[in-house]
C-alpha cells in the first residue's frame, strides 16, 4: 500500500494528510503566527521568538490607549527589564470598563464570607461604581499619581475596589496580609512611604473577630508620614476613630460614579508587594502595569483552562501574590467570575471548601498543599459529603506538593477526572506547570513539569555552567526575561541585582533547586537559600533570628526549616543564652514565641526551641546551618566533614539535646 507518511515532509502545507492544529481555536493571541503544527511548536516559537509572541499576545489581550512601539528592551545582567515601551493603558479599564460595555450584569466577584451561605455577589457594573467612587475619594483627599497606598484588609469586595481604585488614579498599592503584626505592618508602611492606609474596623475569620483597626492604630503610631486612614466597616461594631481616620463608605457615597482613568505608561508601577528575604529585611518587589497584567491574564486563562462563564475559586488571601494574580488581576482582566475567600479550610468544619464548591458551583479550585495535607488527615467523608461535579481543574500553589497529598487531591477531591496543576511561581505568576499541554498529556504527581509560554528554564551546576542533559539536578534559573517578572526591589535596585541577576550572570536566578527528569520535566526540590516555606508563607530565617536575638536573655540563635506533616516546613530554633541567665526554659520559650508572633506573625513562631551552649560554626565564625538541618532531620550519616568546625564537640551536644527534646514531645503527646 502507498505510504503517505513518506511524503509528509514534502507536503507539509497540504492539510489533507494530517489534522491541522487549530492555533486560533486554542490560543487566539497566536492566530497570526505562521507554521504552527501543534502545541509544542507554539511553545518553541514563544521561546525562540519571544518578542513577537508577547507582542501578539499584548495586542490581543489588553486594551491600549496608545500602542507600544517596542515589545521588549531587557538586559538581565544589569537587571534592566522593560516591556511594551511607548504603550499607554489603564489597568482598571482593562479589568472593569471593557467588560461593563459588553456584560455589565455579569458577576465579577463572589465574596465567600466567613459564615457559610452568606456569600455576596458583585457585578462588573457594581465593582466599577465602587472603584470609581473610591478613586474619586482618594483623589479628593490628595492621593496623586505615583503615590503608594497601603491596604491592610481581609479578602472582600472593598479590598479589590481599593486595589483597582489605586490603579485607576495611577497610585501604586501595597497590600499587607491582614495577619501581619503591627510592627511588620509599620515596617512596610515606612519602606513604601505611604501617607494613606486603607483598612476595616474588624476582620472575621474562622468565627473569630480580629481587631484590624487597632493593629493599624498601633502601626501608624510609629509612621509619622501617615496622614489618613480610611476605615471600612466589616462588622457592625463601632471602633475608636481619631482625627486622621476617615469613614470610607460614608465618604464614598458623596462621590461621583464616574472617575477619569489615569493614562499610565506600560512600565509605571502598579504595586509593591513585600516578600521575605534571606537577609531579614522584607523586600518590596515592584510590579508594573502592562507586563504584569498580560502575564496574569494569560496564565489564568491557559494554565487553568478558564473559559467564559466558569467560576474561579482561588482561596489564597489577597495579601499574597497568589491573591493578587489569580483572585484579582488575572480573572478580572479576562472578564471572569472570581471567588474571594474570607474563612479557613476547617471553619465551621473540614468540609468547608467542598461545601463552598457545591454551593458556588466552582469550576477551577486553587489552594495550598498545606491545606490539602490538613484536610487529608480529617478523612474522605468530608469531601464525599458534597457534590464536586462542577470541578474541572484543581491547582496547587505556594510550595511543592508531596505525592501523597497530590494523589488524595486528584483521587478524592477530583474523583480522578480533574487534572491537578502543581504550579511553580517566580515573582508575579506561574512559570512552570503541567498545563497548558495536550488534553491527554501525562501529569506526574509532585512535578511542576512544563514551562509556560515564553519561559525558558535552565539548570546550573556549582561552577555556574549550564547543565544540558536530562536526569540531572541544579540551580534553577530562567534564561530570558518575561513580561510578568518583578522589575526591581523598591528603593534598592542593587539588592535586586545581587539577589536575582548576579549569582549566574545573564540568567535570572530563582533561588530554587530543581531536578529535570529524563523526559525533560521539571521538579522543584526546594530553596537554596535561608528561606523557609511555612504553610506556603515564605519567611527568611534571618527575620526570625533577628526577633529572637532581641530578647535580653539570648546571646545568639539559628533558625532552620524542617519537614512538617501539615505545614510542609516547620521552624526549629536553636538558642544560646547569655552567661549567668537564670530563667526557666519553658517560660523563655513562651516569651520568644510571643515576640515572634507580635513582631512578624503567628505562622512564623518556632515549633521547637532547643537551648544549646554553643552553635556549630566554621573557624571564620559562620553558623553551619547545614549541620543543624542534618541533626533535626536525624540524618547523622549525612553530617559530612566536621573538621572545618571551630568546635566539633558542639555537634554531639546538639544531637543529644535534640533527642531529649523530641523525647519530651512524644511523652506529652502520649499523655491523656
XYZ file of C-alpha atoms in Angstrom:
672
model
C 0.000 0.000 0.000
C 1.016 3.604 -0.646
C 2.801 5.059 2.426
C 1.633 8.658 2.733
C 3.923 9.328 5.692
C 6.961 9.254 3.399
C 5.604 12.245 1.530
C 4.565 14.193 4.601
C 7.804 16.224 4.931
C 7.408 17.394 1.330
C 3.708 18.150 1.666
C 3.722 19.994 4.975
C 1.460 22.654 3.503
C -1.134 20.143 2.306
C -3.700 19.789 5.067
C -5.379 16.579 3.870
C -2.644 14.376 5.296
C -2.766 15.493 8.935
C -5.424 17.184 11.036
C -4.162 20.782 11.240
C -3.551 22.187 14.722
C -6.124 24.967 15.022
C -3.996 27.573 16.746
C -6.723 30.239 16.623
C -9.168 27.991 18.482
C -6.642 27.088 21.176
C -4.938 30.479 21.530
C -6.482 33.393 19.616
C -3.469 35.559 20.555
C -1.259 33.396 18.344
C -3.662 33.225 15.376
C -1.414 35.338 13.150
C 1.717 33.234 13.703
C 2.570 31.095 10.673
C 3.654 27.451 10.584
C 2.455 26.189 13.956
C 1.621 22.489 13.621
C 0.926 21.662 17.298
C 1.189 22.972 20.847
C 4.853 22.080 21.179
C 5.778 24.185 18.125
C 3.777 27.039 19.674
C 5.812 26.588 22.881
C 9.068 26.555 20.874
C 8.031 29.674 18.967
C 7.138 31.517 22.204
C 10.671 30.920 23.490
C 12.691 31.364 20.276
C 10.621 34.357 19.080
C 9.624 35.709 22.482
C 9.369 39.288 21.349
C 6.842 38.653 18.572
C 4.932 36.120 20.690
C 4.451 38.562 23.595
C 3.732 41.480 21.261
C 0.926 39.487 19.592
C -0.445 38.464 22.995
C -0.339 42.039 24.334
C -2.139 43.469 21.309
C -4.870 40.847 21.521
C -5.382 40.513 25.286
C -5.032 44.111 26.542
C -6.880 47.328 25.670
C -4.432 50.127 24.895
C -4.953 53.883 25.000
C -1.984 54.166 22.654
C 0.031 51.271 21.211
C 3.550 50.278 22.276
C 6.442 50.731 19.847
C 8.994 48.321 21.412
C 7.932 44.896 22.702
C 10.961 44.424 24.933
C 14.193 46.109 25.964
C 15.876 43.944 28.577
C 19.354 43.235 29.883
C 19.265 40.551 32.577
C 22.889 41.038 33.582
C 22.131 44.661 34.595
C 18.661 43.952 35.922
C 17.009 46.156 33.288
C 13.557 44.859 32.344
C 11.277 46.882 30.062
C 8.281 45.573 28.154
C 5.823 47.298 25.784
C 7.518 50.699 25.891
C 5.578 53.577 24.408
C 2.320 51.830 25.223
C -0.259 53.603 27.392
C -3.168 51.948 29.187
C -5.106 51.807 32.441
C -5.262 48.507 34.329
C -8.670 49.212 35.935
C -10.165 49.886 32.487
C -8.783 46.518 31.353
C -10.298 44.811 34.400
C -13.644 46.643 34.541
C -14.809 49.168 31.933
C -14.292 46.981 28.887
C -16.392 44.196 30.458
C -19.054 46.642 31.654
C -19.509 47.670 27.993
C -20.263 44.088 26.941
C -21.779 42.402 30.036
C -22.458 44.843 32.905
C -24.559 42.406 34.953
C -22.041 39.560 34.825
C -20.831 38.569 38.304
C -17.230 39.717 38.819
C -16.726 38.785 42.477
C -18.326 36.220 44.756
C -17.396 37.203 48.289
C -17.381 33.962 50.288
C -17.783 35.453 53.746
C -16.699 33.673 56.913
C -20.213 32.385 57.667
C -21.092 29.693 55.061
C -24.114 30.521 52.929
C -23.796 34.300 53.392
C -21.933 34.941 50.122
C -22.303 38.275 48.316
C -22.194 38.667 44.536
C -20.812 41.839 42.941
C -21.362 42.517 39.222
C -18.857 44.237 36.952
C -21.091 47.342 36.925
C -21.220 47.460 40.735
C -17.466 46.889 41.077
C -16.750 49.684 38.581
C -19.026 52.025 40.536
C -17.296 51.175 43.854
C -13.890 51.609 42.250
C -14.772 54.993 40.724
C -16.272 56.382 43.943
C -13.189 55.280 45.866
C -10.830 56.601 43.172
C -12.543 59.991 43.376
C -12.362 59.921 47.184
C -8.622 59.171 47.133
C -8.061 61.976 44.600
C -10.121 64.422 46.660
C -8.063 63.534 49.729
C -4.802 64.305 47.968
C -3.596 60.919 46.671
C -1.687 61.577 43.452
C -0.313 59.579 40.549
C 2.850 57.829 41.709
C 1.907 57.795 45.430
C 1.758 54.457 47.239
C -1.313 53.474 49.298
C -1.020 50.695 51.903
C -4.032 48.338 52.140
C -4.493 46.199 55.269
C -7.759 44.356 54.664
C -9.125 40.812 54.548
C -10.393 39.471 51.191
C -13.577 41.442 50.416
C -15.036 43.465 47.522
C -13.882 46.780 49.030
C -10.313 45.483 49.188
C -10.451 44.671 45.459
C -12.058 48.069 44.775
C -9.219 49.691 46.777
C -6.584 47.968 44.616
C -8.396 48.914 41.406
C -9.064 52.489 42.596
C -5.315 52.945 43.081
C -4.721 51.569 39.585
C -7.415 53.875 38.209
C -5.840 57.087 39.525
C -2.260 55.926 38.911
C -1.273 55.318 42.545
C 0.615 52.151 43.466
C -0.836 49.838 46.116
C 0.967 47.928 48.825
C -1.357 45.218 50.171
C -0.195 43.816 53.507
C -1.598 40.449 54.612
C -4.084 41.182 57.417
C -2.463 38.550 59.659
C 0.774 40.516 59.970
C 1.597 42.150 63.296
C 1.556 45.925 63.877
C 5.374 46.016 63.727
C 5.548 44.130 60.428
C 2.834 46.418 59.014
C 4.631 49.568 60.214
C 7.901 48.440 58.633
C 6.143 48.001 55.275
C 4.280 51.333 55.531
C 7.564 53.140 56.229
C 9.506 51.412 53.461
C 6.726 52.180 50.943
C 6.433 55.832 52.152
C 2.631 55.578 52.342
C 0.749 58.606 53.622
C -2.606 56.827 53.155
C -3.676 53.500 54.681
C -6.959 51.666 53.959
C -8.335 49.154 56.483
C -11.511 47.774 58.073
C -12.855 48.160 61.607
C -12.514 44.427 62.290
C -11.830 41.210 60.409
C -13.811 37.982 60.768
C -12.072 34.660 60.241
C -12.859 31.163 61.461
C -15.651 32.506 63.683
C -13.304 34.922 65.453
C -13.283 38.707 65.321
C -9.860 40.244 64.635
C -9.105 43.822 65.659
C -7.534 45.090 62.438
C -8.159 48.794 63.085
C -6.379 48.516 66.459
C -3.407 46.895 64.725
C -3.314 49.773 62.231
C -3.531 52.334 65.057
C -0.518 50.744 66.770
C 1.406 50.562 63.484
C 0.659 54.131 62.441
C 1.899 55.487 65.799
C 5.409 54.739 64.533
C 4.752 56.024 60.981
C 4.733 59.842 61.108
C 4.267 60.076 57.332
C 0.728 58.595 57.525
C -1.789 61.423 57.198
C -5.031 59.498 56.824
C -6.532 56.091 57.483
C -9.658 55.152 55.525
C -11.800 52.725 57.546
C -14.483 50.465 56.048
C -16.973 48.612 58.267
C -16.743 44.811 58.012
C -18.787 44.312 61.201
C -21.435 46.425 62.957
C -19.119 47.139 65.884
C -18.010 50.757 66.206
C -14.271 51.387 66.721
C -12.436 54.377 68.130
C -11.833 56.967 65.382
C -9.184 59.691 65.590
C -8.723 62.916 63.634
C -6.735 61.124 60.901
C -9.403 58.409 60.428
C -11.981 58.637 57.623
C -15.292 56.748 57.413
C -14.636 55.339 53.964
C -18.085 54.113 52.952
C -19.857 57.271 54.153
C -17.408 59.440 52.208
C -17.663 57.256 49.088
C -21.407 57.940 48.903
C -20.625 61.638 48.344
C -18.519 60.836 45.278
C -19.430 60.590 41.603
C -19.742 57.164 39.959
C -17.547 58.270 37.055
C -13.789 58.556 37.614
C -11.461 59.564 34.800
C -8.779 56.851 34.472
C -5.154 57.979 34.567
C -3.137 57.339 31.410
C -0.278 55.085 32.506
C 2.927 54.017 30.771
C 3.493 50.263 30.473
C 6.397 50.441 32.913
C 4.783 52.683 35.564
C 4.496 50.960 38.952
C 1.246 49.055 39.535
C 2.005 47.711 43.021
C 4.604 46.793 45.612
C 4.402 43.505 47.466
C 6.718 42.656 50.310
C 8.265 39.215 50.450
C 10.610 37.619 52.951
C 14.250 37.880 52.068
C 17.114 35.853 53.473
C 18.719 38.990 54.981
C 15.928 39.629 57.486
C 14.562 42.844 55.951
C 11.415 42.284 53.861
C 11.909 43.311 50.248
C 9.272 45.249 48.337
C 9.051 43.664 44.897
C 7.852 46.091 42.231
C 5.401 45.070 39.501
C 4.473 47.327 36.612
C 1.326 47.805 34.557
C 1.158 46.071 31.197
C 3.577 43.147 31.519
C 2.198 42.037 34.883
C -1.443 42.228 33.765
C -0.786 40.416 30.493
C 1.101 37.610 32.240
C -1.549 37.203 34.984
C -4.334 37.110 32.364
C -2.574 34.645 30.067
C -1.525 32.209 32.807
C -5.004 32.357 34.381
C -6.611 31.524 31.038
C -4.278 28.737 29.869
C -2.866 27.041 32.992
C -6.365 26.535 34.425
C -8.171 26.273 31.078
C -10.521 29.036 32.249
C -13.488 29.562 29.926
C -16.096 32.296 29.856
C -18.847 31.548 32.392
C -16.601 29.493 34.701
C -16.401 30.287 38.422
C -12.758 30.511 39.509
C -12.053 29.636 43.146
C -8.624 30.760 44.312
C -8.676 30.517 48.119
C -5.445 32.473 48.692
C -5.604 35.698 50.702
C -5.357 38.898 48.630
C -2.379 39.852 50.827
C -0.236 37.316 48.951
C 0.891 37.445 45.335
C -1.352 34.433 44.562
C -4.371 36.510 45.580
C -3.171 39.498 43.531
C -2.622 37.487 40.348
C -5.330 34.806 40.494
C -8.089 36.198 42.728
C -7.968 39.737 41.348
C -5.998 40.764 38.271
C -5.916 37.605 36.119
C -9.611 36.686 36.374
C -10.856 40.288 36.115
C -8.660 41.071 33.089
C -10.259 38.020 31.471
C -13.802 39.121 32.377
C -14.145 36.130 34.685
C -16.039 35.390 37.896
C -13.680 35.060 40.864
C -14.192 33.969 44.472
C -12.833 35.926 47.457
C -12.464 33.507 50.367
C -12.552 35.096 53.825
C -12.624 31.972 56.008
C -10.417 28.956 56.827
C -10.415 25.403 55.389
C -11.821 23.946 58.633
C -14.469 26.513 59.604
C -17.090 25.569 60.634
C -15.838 22.062 59.812
C -13.325 20.354 57.473
C -15.920 20.209 54.692
C -15.847 23.988 54.180
C -14.008 24.088 50.824
C -16.158 21.352 49.284
C -19.439 22.725 50.638
C -18.419 26.027 49.007
C -17.564 24.275 45.726
C -21.067 22.746 45.696
C -22.884 25.952 46.653
C -20.976 28.340 44.345
C -20.570 25.747 41.539
C -16.816 26.333 41.358
C -15.070 25.066 38.190
C -11.391 25.677 38.988
C -10.169 25.323 42.571
C -6.742 26.707 43.504
C -5.353 26.097 47.005
C -2.220 25.354 49.018
C -0.645 21.946 49.733
C -0.620 22.760 53.458
C -4.449 22.939 53.454
C -4.711 19.758 51.366
C -2.453 17.905 53.844
C -4.523 19.209 56.749
C -7.831 18.098 55.178
C -6.441 14.697 54.167
C -5.968 13.941 57.874
C -9.683 14.521 58.571
C -10.669 11.761 56.144
C -12.553 11.395 52.863
C -16.055 11.665 54.324
C -15.874 15.487 54.486
C -15.208 15.573 50.741
C -17.717 12.895 49.716
C -20.477 14.708 51.600
C -20.642 17.392 48.873
C -21.220 17.451 45.122
C -17.997 18.439 43.362
C -19.134 17.607 39.831
C -18.640 21.222 38.654
C -14.865 20.992 39.230
C -12.774 20.823 36.034
C -9.237 21.740 37.178
C -7.511 21.540 40.584
C -4.492 23.718 41.297
C -1.807 23.739 43.956
C 0.339 26.750 44.926
C 2.862 28.020 47.471
C 5.290 25.111 47.764
C 5.908 21.771 46.046
C 3.052 19.335 46.751
C 4.070 15.926 48.131
C 2.912 12.821 46.274
C 0.509 11.608 48.999
C -1.351 14.934 49.069
C -1.366 15.076 45.238
C -2.864 11.576 44.975
C -5.571 12.375 47.541
C -6.420 15.708 45.882
C -6.672 14.012 42.478
C -8.485 10.833 43.555
C -10.786 12.029 46.343
C -11.426 15.727 45.631
C -11.355 15.498 41.832
C -12.803 11.969 41.576
C -9.822 11.106 39.365
C -11.191 13.190 36.486
C -9.682 16.680 37.057
C -6.108 17.493 36.049
C -4.078 18.665 39.070
C -1.788 21.568 38.163
C 1.106 21.886 40.600
C 2.162 25.459 39.827
C 5.676 26.812 40.367
C 5.989 30.575 40.525
C 8.507 33.284 40.125
C 7.786 36.863 41.236
C 4.306 37.537 39.947
C 2.910 34.498 38.201
C 3.055 30.827 37.270
C 6.163 29.883 35.260
C 6.177 26.065 35.292
C 3.053 23.909 35.431
C 1.713 20.664 33.860
C -0.785 22.655 31.786
C -1.199 24.080 29.170
C -0.368 20.918 27.225
C -2.293 18.410 25.144
C -5.502 17.341 26.935
C -4.217 13.762 27.280
C -0.600 14.712 28.087
C 0.665 12.940 31.193
C 0.801 14.650 34.592
C 3.363 13.304 37.054
C 2.387 13.703 40.752
C 4.529 16.214 42.623
C 6.068 17.731 39.492
C 5.578 21.224 38.052
C 6.747 19.705 34.739
C 6.323 22.095 31.802
C 7.440 25.719 31.335
C 4.712 28.208 30.380
C 4.833 30.041 27.030
C 7.893 32.265 26.755
C 9.609 30.698 29.792
C 12.985 29.044 29.228
C 14.305 27.338 32.391
C 17.918 26.173 32.706
C 19.760 24.210 35.398
C 23.203 25.375 36.540
C 25.985 23.399 38.198
C 28.065 24.694 41.116
C 30.606 26.171 38.670
C 27.904 28.257 37.016
C 27.819 26.156 33.845
C 24.549 25.234 32.119
C 23.593 21.555 32.539
C 22.275 20.435 29.163
C 21.479 16.783 29.870
C 18.299 15.359 31.361
C 18.021 13.291 34.547
C 20.061 15.927 36.405
C 19.728 18.466 39.223
C 20.980 22.007 39.626
C 20.178 25.604 40.499
C 17.060 26.695 38.605
C 17.459 29.832 36.501
C 15.375 31.387 33.744
C 17.427 32.268 30.706
C 15.377 35.071 29.234
C 13.091 37.807 30.581
C 9.289 37.530 30.560
C 6.665 40.256 30.952
C 5.364 39.183 34.382
C 8.660 39.365 36.264
C 9.285 41.826 39.094
C 11.201 44.858 37.843
C 13.156 45.807 40.943
C 13.143 45.929 44.734
C 11.629 49.185 45.959
C 14.390 51.701 46.743
C 17.053 49.002 46.400
C 17.819 48.023 42.824
C 21.272 46.867 43.928
C 19.669 44.210 46.140
C 17.537 43.087 43.178
C 20.646 42.663 41.039
C 22.532 40.843 43.820
C 19.596 38.502 44.560
C 18.426 37.622 41.063
C 20.973 38.720 38.427
C 24.457 38.319 39.894
C 24.539 34.676 41.090
C 24.504 33.478 37.431
C 25.281 36.468 35.166
C 22.995 36.685 32.139
C 20.387 34.460 33.821
C 17.610 35.144 36.317
C 18.306 33.119 39.477
C 15.140 31.839 41.146
C 16.623 30.760 44.485
C 15.259 27.241 43.972
C 16.928 23.959 43.126
C 15.300 21.659 40.581
C 15.564 18.219 39.010
C 14.978 17.661 35.282
C 13.720 14.148 34.566
C 14.818 12.022 31.646
C 11.637 13.157 29.836
C 12.667 16.781 30.382
C 10.081 17.566 33.089
C 10.967 19.865 35.986
C 10.574 19.026 39.660
C 11.278 21.722 42.253
C 13.487 20.377 45.039
C 13.371 23.375 47.402
C 15.027 26.629 48.373
C 18.777 27.052 48.013
C 18.936 29.985 50.436
C 17.890 30.519 54.028
C 14.193 30.933 53.352
C 11.649 28.599 54.997
C 8.252 27.868 53.468
C 5.689 27.521 56.282
C 2.202 26.660 55.004
C 3.033 28.395 51.738
C 4.250 31.543 53.537
C 7.876 32.338 52.762
C 9.846 33.574 55.720
C 13.552 34.320 55.949
C 15.350 32.512 58.777
C 17.224 35.771 59.408
C 13.917 37.524 60.112
C 13.027 35.086 62.907
C 16.572 35.073 64.310
C 16.511 38.857 64.348
C 13.440 38.848 66.632
C 14.726 36.040 68.896
C 18.056 37.837 69.319
C 16.259 40.944 70.612
C 15.398 39.046 73.797
C 17.747 40.232 76.553
C 18.469 36.653 77.694
C 19.563 35.468 74.241
C 23.163 35.626 73.052
C 22.514 34.235 69.561
C 20.218 31.922 67.646
C 19.956 29.876 64.480
C 16.729 29.019 62.716
C 16.155 26.254 60.194
C 13.221 24.702 58.401
C 12.413 21.029 58.896
C 9.909 18.673 57.294
C 6.415 19.057 58.821
C 3.454 16.763 58.041
C 0.896 19.545 57.693
C 2.752 22.793 57.135
C 5.327 21.452 54.671
C 8.059 23.045 56.758
C 8.145 23.884 60.448
C 10.508 26.262 62.244
C 13.187 24.790 64.521
C 15.201 27.341 66.502
C 18.457 26.812 68.376
C 19.079 29.371 71.119
C 22.274 30.176 73.008
C 21.616 32.025 76.274
C 23.829 34.706 77.724
C 26.071 33.635 80.596
C 24.538 33.766 84.092
C 20.962 33.983 82.791
C 18.634 32.399 85.329
C 15.340 31.658 83.613
C 13.054 28.651 83.138
C 13.390 27.343 79.590
C 9.616 26.785 79.246
C 8.924 30.410 80.265
C 11.570 31.682 77.858
C 10.191 29.538 75.009
C 6.761 31.050 75.596
C 8.231 34.573 75.647
C 10.189 34.019 72.406
C 7.080 32.673 70.653
C 5.114 35.723 71.801
C 7.845 38.016 70.462
C 7.873 36.336 67.033
C 4.076 36.397 66.868
C 3.978 40.100 67.772
C 6.812 41.250 65.539
C 6.213 39.073 62.463
C 3.102 36.856 62.533
C 1.773 33.740 64.249
C 2.765 31.434 61.408
C 6.459 32.343 61.907
C 6.548 31.030 65.504
C 9.084 28.268 66.165
C 7.612 24.766 66.567
C 10.700 23.747 68.567
C 13.129 25.827 70.593
C 16.265 23.952 71.651
C 18.588 25.676 74.132
C 22.269 24.922 73.475
C 25.603 26.075 74.934
C 27.074 26.885 71.516
C 26.284 26.663 67.827
C 28.391 24.772 65.277
C 30.493 27.366 63.457
C 33.266 27.477 60.915
C 36.560 28.937 62.053
C 35.582 32.180 60.388
C 32.501 32.307 62.627
C 29.788 31.326 60.133
C 26.967 29.247 61.641
C 26.797 25.856 59.901
C 23.048 25.611 59.327
C 23.620 22.597 57.091
C 24.810 20.641 60.164
C 21.802 21.777 62.223
C 19.476 20.658 59.417
C 21.017 17.189 59.336
C 20.629 16.830 63.125
C 16.964 17.822 63.008
C 16.349 15.550 60.002
C 18.116 12.765 62.000
C 20.468 12.206 59.093
C 23.595 11.810 61.214
C 25.378 9.899 58.425
C 24.934 12.972 56.236
C 26.724 15.353 58.619
C 29.749 15.302 56.338
C 33.177 16.638 57.193
C 33.072 18.407 60.563
C 36.813 19.076 60.665
C 36.287 22.623 59.401
C 34.230 23.405 62.511
C 35.687 25.575 65.216
C 34.432 23.141 67.901
C 33.220 19.744 66.581
C 32.125 18.721 70.126
C 29.269 21.269 69.855
C 27.575 18.950 67.374
C 27.430 15.962 69.761
C 25.862 18.152 72.428
C 23.234 19.394 69.936
C 22.431 15.821 68.821
C 21.896 14.774 72.475
C 19.717 17.840 73.218
C 17.667 17.221 70.074
C 16.954 13.611 71.164
C 15.823 14.796 74.603
C 13.556 17.494 73.160
C 11.894 15.019 70.771
C 11.521 12.538 73.631
C 9.762 15.138 75.815
C 7.414 15.987 72.948
C 6.471 12.331 72.404
C 5.748 11.907 76.145
C 3.472 14.960 76.102
C 1.597 13.589 73.070
C 1.070 10.231 74.814
C -0.365 11.806 77.968
C -4.193 11.719 78.025
